[in-house]
Coordinates of C-alpha atoms in Angstrom, one line a residue:
M1 CA 9.0 -125.3 -8.8
Q2 CA 9.7 -121.6 -9.4
E3 CA 13.3 -120.7 -10.2
M4 CA 14.7 -117.2 -10.5
G5 CA 18.1 -115.8 -11.1
V6 CA 21.0 -116.7 -13.4
R7 CA 21.9 -120.3 -13.4
N8 CA 23.0 -123.4 -15.4
K9 CA 19.6 -124.7 -16.5
A10 CA 21.1 -128.0 -17.3
F11 CA 22.6 -128.5 -13.9
G12 CA 19.9 -127.6 -11.3
A13 CA 18.9 -128.5 -7.8
D14 CA 17.6 -131.9 -9.1
K15 CA 21.2 -133.0 -9.8
F16 CA 21.8 -132.9 -6.0
G17 CA 18.6 -134.8 -5.4
L18 CA 16.5 -131.9 -4.2
T19 CA 13.0 -132.3 -5.4
N20 CA 9.5 -131.0 -4.6
L21 CA 10.9 -127.6 -3.6
K22 CA 8.7 -124.6 -3.6
A23 CA 11.3 -122.4 -5.3
V24 CA 15.1 -121.9 -5.8
N25 CA 16.5 -118.3 -5.9
W26 CA 19.8 -118.6 -7.8
N27 CA 22.8 -116.3 -7.3
F28 CA 20.8 -113.4 -5.9
G29 CA 22.9 -110.3 -5.0
P30 CA 22.7 -108.2 -1.8
P31 CA 19.6 -106.1 -2.7
Q32 CA 17.4 -109.2 -3.3
L33 CA 18.8 -111.1 -0.4
Y34 CA 18.2 -108.1 1.9
E35 CA 14.6 -108.0 0.8
H36 CA 14.0 -111.7 1.4
A37 CA 15.8 -111.7 4.8
L38 CA 13.9 -108.6 6.1
R39 CA 10.5 -109.8 4.7
A40 CA 11.0 -113.2 6.5
G41 CA 12.1 -111.6 9.8
E42 CA 15.5 -113.3 9.6
A43 CA 17.4 -110.0 10.2
V44 CA 17.1 -106.3 10.8
L45 CA 18.9 -103.3 9.4
S46 CA 21.4 -101.3 11.3
A47 CA 21.4 -97.5 11.1
D48 CA 24.3 -97.7 8.6
G49 CA 22.6 -100.2 6.3
A50 CA 24.3 -103.5 7.4
L51 CA 22.2 -106.6 7.7
C52 CA 22.2 -107.7 11.4
A53 CA 21.2 -111.2 12.4
D54 CA 21.3 -113.3 15.6
T55 CA 22.4 -116.9 15.5
G56 CA 20.6 -118.1 18.6
E57 CA 22.1 -120.8 20.8
F58 CA 25.2 -121.3 18.6
T59 CA 27.3 -118.1 18.4
G60 CA 30.4 -120.0 17.1
R61 CA 31.4 -123.3 15.5
S62 CA 30.7 -126.5 17.3
P63 CA 33.7 -128.8 16.5
K64 CA 32.3 -131.7 18.5
D65 CA 29.3 -131.9 16.1
K66 CA 31.5 -132.1 13.0
F67 CA 31.8 -135.6 11.3
T68 CA 33.5 -137.1 8.3
V69 CA 32.5 -140.3 6.4
K70 CA 35.0 -143.0 7.1
D71 CA 35.5 -145.2 4.0
A72 CA 38.1 -146.3 1.6
S73 CA 38.6 -142.8 0.3
T74 CA 39.5 -141.4 3.7
A75 CA 42.2 -143.9 4.7
D76 CA 44.7 -141.0 5.0
M77 CA 42.4 -139.0 7.4
W78 CA 43.8 -137.8 10.7
W79 CA 41.2 -139.7 12.8
A80 CA 42.9 -138.7 16.0
G81 CA 41.6 -135.1 15.4
N82 CA 38.4 -135.9 13.6
Q83 CA 35.2 -137.8 14.3
S84 CA 33.8 -140.4 11.9
I85 CA 30.4 -141.6 10.7
T86 CA 29.7 -144.5 8.4
A87 CA 28.7 -144.1 4.7
E88 CA 25.3 -145.6 5.7
Q89 CA 24.8 -143.1 8.4
F90 CA 25.7 -140.2 6.1
E91 CA 23.3 -141.6 3.4
A92 CA 20.5 -141.6 6.0
L93 CA 21.3 -138.0 6.9
Y94 CA 21.4 -137.1 3.2
V95 CA 18.0 -138.6 2.6
D96 CA 16.5 -136.9 5.6
F97 CA 18.0 -133.5 4.6
K98 CA 16.4 -133.8 1.1
K99 CA 13.1 -134.8 2.7
H100 CA 13.3 -131.8 5.1
A101 CA 13.9 -129.4 2.2
E102 CA 10.7 -130.4 0.4
G103 CA 8.3 -127.5 0.1
M104 CA 11.0 -124.9 1.0
T105 CA 12.2 -121.9 -0.9
L106 CA 16.0 -122.3 -1.1
F107 CA 18.7 -119.8 -2.0
A108 CA 21.6 -121.1 -4.1
Q109 CA 25.0 -119.6 -4.7
D110 CA 27.5 -120.8 -7.3
L111 CA 31.0 -119.7 -6.0
Y112 CA 34.7 -120.5 -6.0
G113 CA 36.8 -121.6 -3.1
G114 CA 40.2 -120.1 -4.1
A115 CA 41.5 -117.2 -6.2
D116 CA 44.0 -119.4 -8.1
P117 CA 42.1 -120.9 -11.1
T118 CA 44.4 -123.9 -11.0
H119 CA 43.6 -124.9 -7.5
R120 CA 40.1 -123.4 -6.7
I121 CA 37.1 -125.6 -6.1
K122 CA 33.7 -124.9 -7.7
T123 CA 31.2 -124.7 -4.8
R124 CA 27.4 -124.7 -4.8
V125 CA 25.7 -123.7 -1.6
F126 CA 22.0 -124.2 -0.9
T127 CA 20.7 -122.3 2.1
E128 CA 17.4 -122.2 3.9
L129 CA 18.0 -118.5 4.9
A130 CA 18.5 -115.5 2.7
W131 CA 21.0 -114.0 5.1
H132 CA 23.1 -117.2 5.1
S133 CA 23.1 -116.9 1.3
L134 CA 24.4 -113.3 1.5
F135 CA 27.0 -114.4 4.0
I136 CA 28.5 -117.2 1.9
R137 CA 28.3 -115.1 -1.2
T138 CA 30.3 -112.5 0.6
L139 CA 32.9 -114.9 2.1
L140 CA 33.6 -117.1 -1.0
R141 CA 34.7 -115.8 -4.4
R142 CA 32.0 -114.7 -6.8
P143 CA 32.3 -115.8 -10.5
E144 CA 31.6 -113.4 -13.3
A145 CA 28.0 -113.5 -14.4
A146 CA 28.9 -115.1 -17.7
E147 CA 30.4 -118.0 -15.9
L148 CA 27.2 -118.9 -14.2
A149 CA 25.4 -120.3 -17.3
D150 CA 27.6 -123.4 -17.4
F151 CA 28.7 -123.7 -13.8
E152 CA 28.9 -127.3 -12.6
P153 CA 29.9 -127.7 -8.9
E154 CA 32.6 -129.9 -7.6
L155 CA 31.5 -129.4 -4.0
T156 CA 27.9 -129.0 -2.8
I157 CA 26.9 -127.7 0.6
I158 CA 23.3 -127.7 1.9
D159 CA 22.7 -125.6 5.0
L160 CA 19.4 -126.1 6.8
P161 CA 19.4 -124.6 10.3
S162 CA 15.9 -125.9 11.0
F163 CA 16.9 -129.5 10.4
K164 CA 17.5 -131.6 13.6
A165 CA 19.7 -134.6 13.4
D166 CA 18.8 -137.8 15.1
P167 CA 21.9 -139.1 17.0
K168 CA 20.7 -142.7 16.9
R169 CA 19.8 -142.8 13.2
H170 CA 22.7 -140.6 12.0
G171 CA 25.5 -141.6 14.3
V172 CA 26.1 -138.0 15.6
R173 CA 26.3 -136.4 19.0
S174 CA 23.3 -134.0 19.0
E175 CA 20.6 -132.4 16.8
N176 CA 23.4 -130.0 15.5
V177 CA 25.5 -131.5 12.7
V178 CA 28.2 -130.8 10.1
A179 CA 28.8 -133.9 8.0
I180 CA 31.3 -134.2 5.2
D181 CA 31.6 -136.9 2.6
F182 CA 34.9 -136.3 0.8
A183 CA 34.2 -139.1 -1.8
R184 CA 31.0 -137.4 -3.1
K185 CA 32.1 -133.9 -2.1
I186 CA 29.0 -133.1 -0.1
V187 CA 28.6 -131.1 3.1
L188 CA 25.4 -131.2 5.2
I189 CA 24.9 -128.5 7.9
G190 CA 21.9 -128.6 10.2
G191 CA 20.8 -127.4 13.6
S192 CA 22.9 -124.3 13.8
Y193 CA 22.2 -120.7 12.7
Y194 CA 25.9 -119.8 12.9
A195 CA 26.9 -119.0 9.3
G196 CA 30.6 -119.5 9.8
E197 CA 30.1 -123.3 9.6
M198 CA 29.7 -123.0 5.8
K199 CA 32.9 -121.2 5.1
K200 CA 34.9 -123.5 7.4
S201 CA 33.5 -126.5 5.6
V202 CA 35.0 -125.2 2.4
F203 CA 38.3 -124.6 4.2
T204 CA 38.3 -128.1 5.6
T205 CA 37.7 -129.5 2.1
L206 CA 40.6 -127.5 0.6
N207 CA 42.8 -128.7 3.5
Y208 CA 42.1 -132.2 2.4
Y209 CA 42.7 -131.9 -1.3
L210 CA 45.4 -129.2 -1.7
P211 CA 48.4 -130.8 0.1
K212 CA 48.2 -133.7 -2.4
K213 CA 48.9 -131.1 -5.1
N214 CA 51.8 -129.7 -3.0
V215 CA 49.8 -126.6 -2.1
M216 CA 49.9 -125.5 1.5
P217 CA 46.4 -124.5 2.9
M218 CA 46.8 -122.1 5.7
H219 CA 44.6 -120.5 8.5
C220 CA 46.2 -117.1 8.1
S221 CA 45.7 -113.6 6.8
A222 CA 48.0 -112.1 4.2
N223 CA 49.1 -108.8 2.7
V224 CA 51.8 -107.5 0.3
G225 CA 54.0 -104.4 0.4
P226 CA 54.6 -101.9 -2.3
D227 CA 57.7 -103.8 -3.5
G228 CA 55.8 -107.1 -3.8
D229 CA 57.0 -108.4 -0.5
S230 CA 54.1 -110.5 0.8
A231 CA 53.6 -111.7 4.3
I232 CA 51.3 -114.3 6.0
F233 CA 49.9 -114.1 9.5
F234 CA 49.0 -117.3 11.3
G235 CA 46.8 -117.1 14.3
L236 CA 43.7 -118.4 16.1
S237 CA 40.6 -116.3 16.6
G238 CA 41.2 -113.1 18.6
T239 CA 45.0 -113.0 18.0
G240 CA 44.8 -110.1 15.4
K241 CA 44.9 -111.8 12.0
T242 CA 42.3 -109.5 10.5
T243 CA 43.4 -106.4 12.3
L244 CA 47.1 -106.7 11.5
S245 CA 46.7 -107.6 7.9
A246 CA 44.5 -104.6 7.3
D247 CA 47.5 -102.3 7.1
P248 CA 46.8 -99.0 5.2
K249 CA 50.5 -99.1 3.9
R250 CA 50.2 -102.6 2.5
T251 CA 47.7 -104.3 0.1
L252 CA 45.3 -106.8 1.7
I253 CA 45.3 -110.2 0.1
G254 CA 42.8 -111.7 2.7
D255 CA 42.1 -112.1 6.4
D256 CA 41.6 -115.8 7.1
E257 CA 42.3 -118.6 4.6
H258 CA 45.0 -118.9 2.0
G259 CA 47.0 -121.3 -0.1
W260 CA 50.7 -121.3 -0.9
G261 CA 51.6 -123.0 -4.1
E262 CA 54.1 -123.0 -6.9
D263 CA 53.3 -119.5 -8.0
G264 CA 53.0 -117.9 -4.5
I265 CA 50.0 -117.2 -2.2
F266 CA 46.3 -116.9 -3.0
N267 CA 43.2 -116.1 -1.0
F268 CA 40.6 -118.8 -0.7
E269 CA 37.9 -116.2 0.0
G270 CA 36.3 -113.1 -1.5
G271 CA 35.4 -111.4 1.8
C272 CA 36.5 -110.9 5.4
Y273 CA 35.0 -112.2 8.6
A274 CA 36.2 -109.9 11.4
K275 CA 35.7 -110.4 15.1
C276 CA 34.2 -107.0 16.1
I277 CA 33.9 -107.0 19.9
K278 CA 35.4 -103.7 21.0
L279 CA 35.8 -102.6 17.4
S280 CA 36.7 -98.9 17.2
E281 CA 37.2 -96.4 14.4
E282 CA 40.5 -95.2 16.0
A283 CA 42.2 -98.6 16.3
E284 CA 40.7 -100.4 13.2
P285 CA 39.4 -97.7 10.8
E286 CA 39.2 -99.9 7.7
I287 CA 37.2 -102.7 9.4
F288 CA 35.1 -100.2 11.3
A289 CA 34.1 -98.5 8.1
A290 CA 33.5 -101.8 6.2
S291 CA 31.1 -102.9 9.0
K292 CA 28.9 -99.9 8.8
R293 CA 27.6 -100.0 5.2
F294 CA 25.1 -101.7 3.0
G295 CA 26.3 -105.2 2.1
A296 CA 28.0 -106.0 5.4
V297 CA 26.5 -108.8 7.6
L298 CA 26.7 -108.4 11.3
E299 CA 26.3 -111.4 13.6
N300 CA 25.0 -111.1 17.2
V301 CA 26.0 -107.4 17.3
V302 CA 23.8 -105.4 19.8
L303 CA 22.0 -102.5 18.1
G304 CA 20.7 -99.4 19.9
E305 CA 17.1 -99.9 20.9
H306 CA 15.9 -96.8 19.1
D307 CA 18.6 -95.7 16.7
R308 CA 19.9 -99.1 15.7
V309 CA 23.5 -97.9 15.9
P310 CA 25.8 -100.9 16.4
D311 CA 27.3 -101.1 19.9
F312 CA 30.5 -103.0 19.3
D313 CA 31.5 -102.8 22.9
D314 CA 28.4 -104.8 24.0
G315 CA 29.3 -108.5 24.4
S316 CA 26.1 -109.5 26.2
K317 CA 25.1 -111.9 23.4
T318 CA 28.6 -113.3 22.9
E319 CA 32.2 -112.1 22.8
N320 CA 32.3 -113.7 19.3
T321 CA 30.4 -110.9 17.5
R322 CA 31.3 -110.8 13.9
S323 CA 31.2 -108.7 10.8
A324 CA 31.3 -110.2 7.3
Y325 CA 32.0 -107.9 4.3
P326 CA 33.4 -108.1 0.8
L327 CA 37.1 -107.7 0.3
E328 CA 36.5 -104.6 -1.8
F329 CA 35.1 -102.8 1.2
I330 CA 38.8 -102.5 2.3
P331 CA 40.2 -99.6 0.3
N332 CA 43.6 -101.2 -0.3
A333 CA 42.4 -104.8 -1.0
S334 CA 44.1 -106.7 -3.8
A335 CA 42.0 -107.0 -7.0
T336 CA 43.4 -110.4 -7.7
S337 CA 43.8 -111.7 -4.1
R338 CA 47.1 -113.2 -5.2
A339 CA 50.8 -112.4 -4.5
G340 CA 54.2 -113.9 -4.9
H341 CA 56.0 -116.1 -2.4
P342 CA 56.1 -114.5 1.1
K343 CA 59.3 -113.0 2.5
N344 CA 57.9 -113.2 6.1
V345 CA 55.8 -115.6 8.1
V346 CA 54.3 -114.3 11.3
M347 CA 52.8 -116.5 14.0
L348 CA 50.4 -114.6 16.3
A349 CA 49.7 -115.6 19.9
A350 CA 47.6 -113.7 22.4
D351 CA 49.5 -114.7 25.5
A352 CA 47.2 -114.0 28.4
F353 CA 49.9 -115.2 30.8
G354 CA 51.8 -112.0 29.9
V355 CA 55.3 -113.6 29.7
M356 CA 56.0 -113.7 26.0
P357 CA 57.9 -110.8 24.4
P358 CA 56.0 -108.7 21.8
I359 CA 58.1 -110.2 19.0
A360 CA 60.8 -112.9 18.5
K361 CA 62.7 -114.1 15.5
L362 CA 62.4 -117.9 14.9
T363 CA 64.8 -120.3 13.3
P364 CA 63.2 -122.7 10.7
A365 CA 63.1 -125.4 13.4
Q366 CA 61.5 -123.1 15.9
A367 CA 59.0 -122.0 13.3
M368 CA 58.1 -125.7 12.8
Y369 CA 57.8 -126.2 16.6
H370 CA 55.5 -123.2 17.1
F371 CA 53.4 -123.9 14.0
L372 CA 52.7 -127.4 15.3
S373 CA 52.1 -126.0 18.8
G374 CA 49.6 -123.3 17.6
Y375 CA 49.6 -121.5 20.9
T376 CA 47.3 -118.8 22.2
A377 CA 45.4 -118.4 25.5
K378 CA 41.7 -118.1 26.3
V379 CA 40.4 -115.7 29.0
A380 CA 37.2 -115.4 31.0
G381 CA 34.3 -114.2 28.9
T382 CA 35.3 -115.8 25.6
E383 CA 33.9 -119.2 26.4
R384 CA 31.5 -120.7 28.9
G385 CA 33.1 -122.3 31.9
L386 CA 36.3 -120.4 32.0
G387 CA 37.5 -119.2 35.3
N388 CA 39.5 -116.1 36.2
D389 CA 42.9 -117.5 35.2
P390 CA 43.9 -117.7 31.6
E391 CA 43.8 -121.1 29.9
P392 CA 46.3 -122.2 27.2
E393 CA 44.9 -123.2 23.8
F394 CA 47.1 -125.3 21.6
S395 CA 45.5 -125.7 18.2
T396 CA 48.1 -127.4 15.9
C397 CA 48.9 -125.6 12.7
F398 CA 46.7 -122.8 14.1
G399 CA 43.7 -124.6 12.8
S400 CA 43.2 -128.1 14.4
P401 CA 39.4 -128.3 13.8
F402 CA 40.0 -127.9 10.1
L403 CA 42.8 -130.5 9.5
P404 CA 41.6 -133.6 7.8
L405 CA 45.2 -134.9 7.4
D406 CA 47.9 -135.5 10.0
P407 CA 49.4 -132.2 11.2
S408 CA 52.9 -133.4 10.1
V409 CA 51.7 -133.2 6.5
Y410 CA 51.1 -129.4 6.9
G411 CA 54.1 -128.9 9.1
N412 CA 56.5 -130.5 6.7
L413 CA 55.0 -128.7 3.7
L414 CA 55.4 -125.4 5.4
R415 CA 59.0 -126.1 6.5
K416 CA 59.8 -127.1 2.9
L417 CA 58.4 -123.8 1.5
I418 CA 60.1 -121.7 4.1
A419 CA 63.4 -123.3 3.2
E420 CA 62.9 -123.0 -0.5
H421 CA 62.1 -119.3 -0.4
N422 CA 64.4 -118.2 2.4
V423 CA 61.5 -116.8 4.5
D424 CA 62.0 -114.9 7.8
C425 CA 59.8 -116.2 10.6
W426 CA 58.5 -114.3 13.6
L427 CA 56.4 -115.0 16.7
V428 CA 54.3 -112.0 17.8
N429 CA 52.5 -111.7 21.1
T430 CA 49.4 -109.6 20.8
G431 CA 48.3 -110.6 24.3
W432 CA 49.2 -109.2 27.6
T433 CA 52.2 -107.4 29.1
G434 CA 53.0 -106.2 32.7
G435 CA 51.2 -109.3 34.2
K436 CA 48.7 -111.9 33.3
Y437 CA 45.1 -111.2 32.1
G438 CA 43.3 -109.3 34.9
V439 CA 46.6 -107.7 36.2
G440 CA 48.5 -106.5 33.2
S441 CA 47.3 -104.7 30.1
R442 CA 46.8 -105.7 26.5
M443 CA 49.9 -105.2 24.3
P444 CA 49.5 -101.7 22.7
I445 CA 48.5 -102.1 19.1
K446 CA 50.8 -99.3 18.2
V447 CA 53.8 -101.3 19.5
T448 CA 52.7 -104.4 17.6
R449 CA 52.3 -102.4 14.4
A450 CA 55.7 -100.7 14.8
L451 CA 57.5 -104.1 15.4
L452 CA 55.7 -105.7 12.5
T453 CA 56.5 -102.8 10.2
A454 CA 60.2 -103.2 11.2
A455 CA 60.1 -107.0 10.6
L456 CA 58.3 -106.7 7.2
N457 CA 60.5 -103.9 5.8
G458 CA 63.7 -105.7 6.9
S459 CA 65.0 -103.2 9.4
L460 CA 64.4 -105.5 12.4
R461 CA 67.0 -107.9 11.0
N462 CA 69.8 -105.4 11.8
V463 CA 69.2 -104.7 15.4
T464 CA 70.8 -106.5 18.4
F465 CA 69.0 -109.6 19.7
R466 CA 69.1 -111.5 23.0
T467 CA 68.3 -115.1 23.5
D468 CA 65.2 -115.6 25.6
K469 CA 66.1 -117.8 28.6
Y470 CA 62.7 -119.4 28.7
F471 CA 61.9 -120.0 25.1
G472 CA 65.3 -119.9 23.4
F473 CA 64.2 -117.6 20.5
A474 CA 65.9 -114.3 19.5
V475 CA 64.3 -111.1 20.9
P476 CA 65.3 -107.6 19.9
T477 CA 66.8 -105.5 22.7
A478 CA 65.9 -102.1 21.2
L479 CA 63.9 -100.5 18.4
P480 CA 63.3 -96.8 17.8
G481 CA 59.8 -95.8 18.9
V482 CA 59.3 -98.8 21.1
P483 CA 59.9 -98.7 24.9
N484 CA 62.9 -100.9 25.7
E485 CA 61.3 -102.4 28.8
I486 CA 58.3 -103.8 26.8
L487 CA 60.7 -105.9 24.7
D488 CA 61.9 -107.7 27.9
P489 CA 58.6 -108.7 29.6
V490 CA 60.1 -109.3 33.1
K491 CA 60.8 -105.6 33.3
T492 CA 57.1 -104.8 32.9
W493 CA 56.1 -107.0 35.9
K494 CA 56.1 -105.7 39.5
D495 CA 57.3 -109.0 40.9
P496 CA 60.1 -110.6 38.9
A497 CA 59.8 -113.8 40.9
E498 CA 56.1 -114.1 39.9
Y499 CA 57.1 -113.6 36.3
D500 CA 59.6 -116.3 36.5
A501 CA 57.2 -118.8 38.0
T502 CA 54.5 -117.9 35.4
A503 CA 57.0 -118.2 32.5
R504 CA 58.2 -121.6 33.8
R505 CA 54.6 -122.8 34.1
L506 CA 53.9 -121.8 30.5
V507 CA 57.0 -123.5 29.3
G508 CA 55.8 -126.7 31.0
M509 CA 52.5 -126.4 29.2
F510 CA 54.3 -126.2 25.8
Q511 CA 56.4 -129.2 26.7
K512 CA 53.4 -131.3 27.7
N513 CA 51.5 -130.4 24.6
F514 CA 54.3 -131.1 22.2
A515 CA 55.0 -134.6 23.6
K516 CA 52.5 -136.0 21.1
F517 CA 54.6 -134.7 18.1
E518 CA 58.1 -135.7 19.3
S519 CA 58.2 -139.0 17.5
Q520 CA 57.1 -137.3 14.2
V521 CA 59.6 -134.5 14.0
D522 CA 63.4 -134.2 13.4
A523 CA 65.9 -133.8 16.2
D524 CA 66.4 -130.1 15.4
V525 CA 62.7 -129.4 15.9
R526 CA 62.7 -131.3 19.2
A527 CA 65.7 -129.2 20.2
A528 CA 63.8 -126.0 19.4
A529 CA 61.4 -126.7 22.4
P530 CA 61.6 -124.3 25.4
E531 CA 64.3 -125.7 27.7
V532 CA 63.5 -124.3 31.0
K533 CA 62.3 -127.1 33.3
L534 CA 59.3 -126.8 35.6
A535 CA 60.1 -125.7 39.1
A536 CA 59.8 -128.5 41.6
E537 CA 56.3 -128.6 43.0

C-alpha cells in the first residue's frame, strides 16, 4: 500500500481495520486535493478558482437514514428523536465498509472538533473522494503540522459515497446510511455524496459527550464586539446564522456550531458552510468574496456554461446550494475561535407567516420556551412536496436531528448558563413582513442589522416596549432608523383581520408543538407560552 503525506506512522489505517488498500493520502492540503479531484472528474473549477462539485440525488442531509447503535452505553439516548440499530447490525455494516474500501485510494485527514483544547475531540476522517477530504479539512479544525506525527484519533469517520447499504442485513431504511457507534466512537457514512453529513456527525458526537462535562453544545453562530461582548445566534438553515454573524464591525467566532463551557464560548469548526442561494456582493460582501477564491468548495452551484462564473441566483439543482470556506477567508475572523461568556443570546426565526415582529426581548422562561420550540417556517421551493402555503418547522433546540440526549438536558443547561451570566435574550424574525410568503416581502436585512446592533450594544434595552398580545414577549415601539410600522407587524398588513387570523393560527401551532414538553418544564416556562387561543373553527 502506498502512503503519502504527514502522518503518525505508528497509528495508520490498519488500526481502524482498513487493509488491502491501494493507497492512503494523508493530510493533503488544497493544492493536492484540487489536483486529485479534478483528475478524477469529481469536480470542476469555477472562474474564480473555487472547487465546484455536484452531490447528485442527495442535496442535503437525510435524517431518516441516520442510525445509532443501541446498547448499554446508550441507555441515556433520546430514542424518541433517534433511530436505532443493534450492535450486530452495525458490526455487519462495519465489516462491509472495510471490504468495500479494499483496492481504493483513500484520503485521510487528522482534525480537531473544537477550538478549546480541554473539550475538543481528535477526529480522523477517511474519504473516498478528494473533494470530500478538502471539505472536511475546511470545516473542522486543522492541527499544526508538528502535531500530526503523533496524532491518535478518538473519533473515526469513514465516508464512502459509492457504498450501498443493505436494509435487511444492516437494519437500515435504504442504501443511504449514516451509522454511529458511540461506544467505539465510529461513524460510517455511505450512499450519499452530500458532504455535510460528515460535519454534522462530529456535531452529533459532541452533542452526546459535552453535556456530561457541563458544556453546552449549540447549533448557532457567534461573534464578539470590540469590547469583548460576545453573542450567539441560534437558528435553523436559512434563518441567517451565517449572514448575521458575519458583521464587519464584530469579530467572527464561527457560523454554525459552538460550545459554551466554564471559560466561555468556542467554535467546534475551522470553517464556514454558508447557504448561498441568492448570495450577492451587496448584501453579504464577506461571504460573497470568500466563495469566489481558491480553497472554497461550492456544492450544487450552477456555473456559466462558457465562463464558469457562479450563478448564485440559480436554484435549479437545489435551493440548498452551499459554499464551504476556511474561517480565515473572513477578514475579521477570530484567530482563536474563542471568546468570553456571551452577553446576548439571539434566536432566529424565518417566519413565513409574516406575523412575528422583527425583534422581541425574551424573559429567561420565554427563552427556554422558544429554545425548546426551535421555530422557523419552510416555504415552497425549499423541499419537495411543499405547497404554496408556508409550513411551520419546529426543531427543538434549533437542532433536533443532532440531539442524542433528551432536549431537556440542553434546555436546562442553557437556562442555567443564561442565569449565571445574566444574559439578555432576543427573538429575531428574519422572515416575512406585510403578509405571508407569496404576499408580503422578506424582512429587510438593513432593518434586522440595525435592530441587532442596538440589541448587542445595549441601546435597545433603554427604549419603550409593548407586550405582544399574541406571544406575550416585549417588542420595542420605536428605534431611530427603523420604520415604526415594521415593529408592529399588523400595521404592515393590508387586512388586519387576516393578520389576526394568521397570528392566532401560528399561536395554535406553537401550543400544539409544545404539548410534548409541558411535563418536563417548570411552571414559569409553561406560562411563557403564547396565550391567545385558537379562534373557533
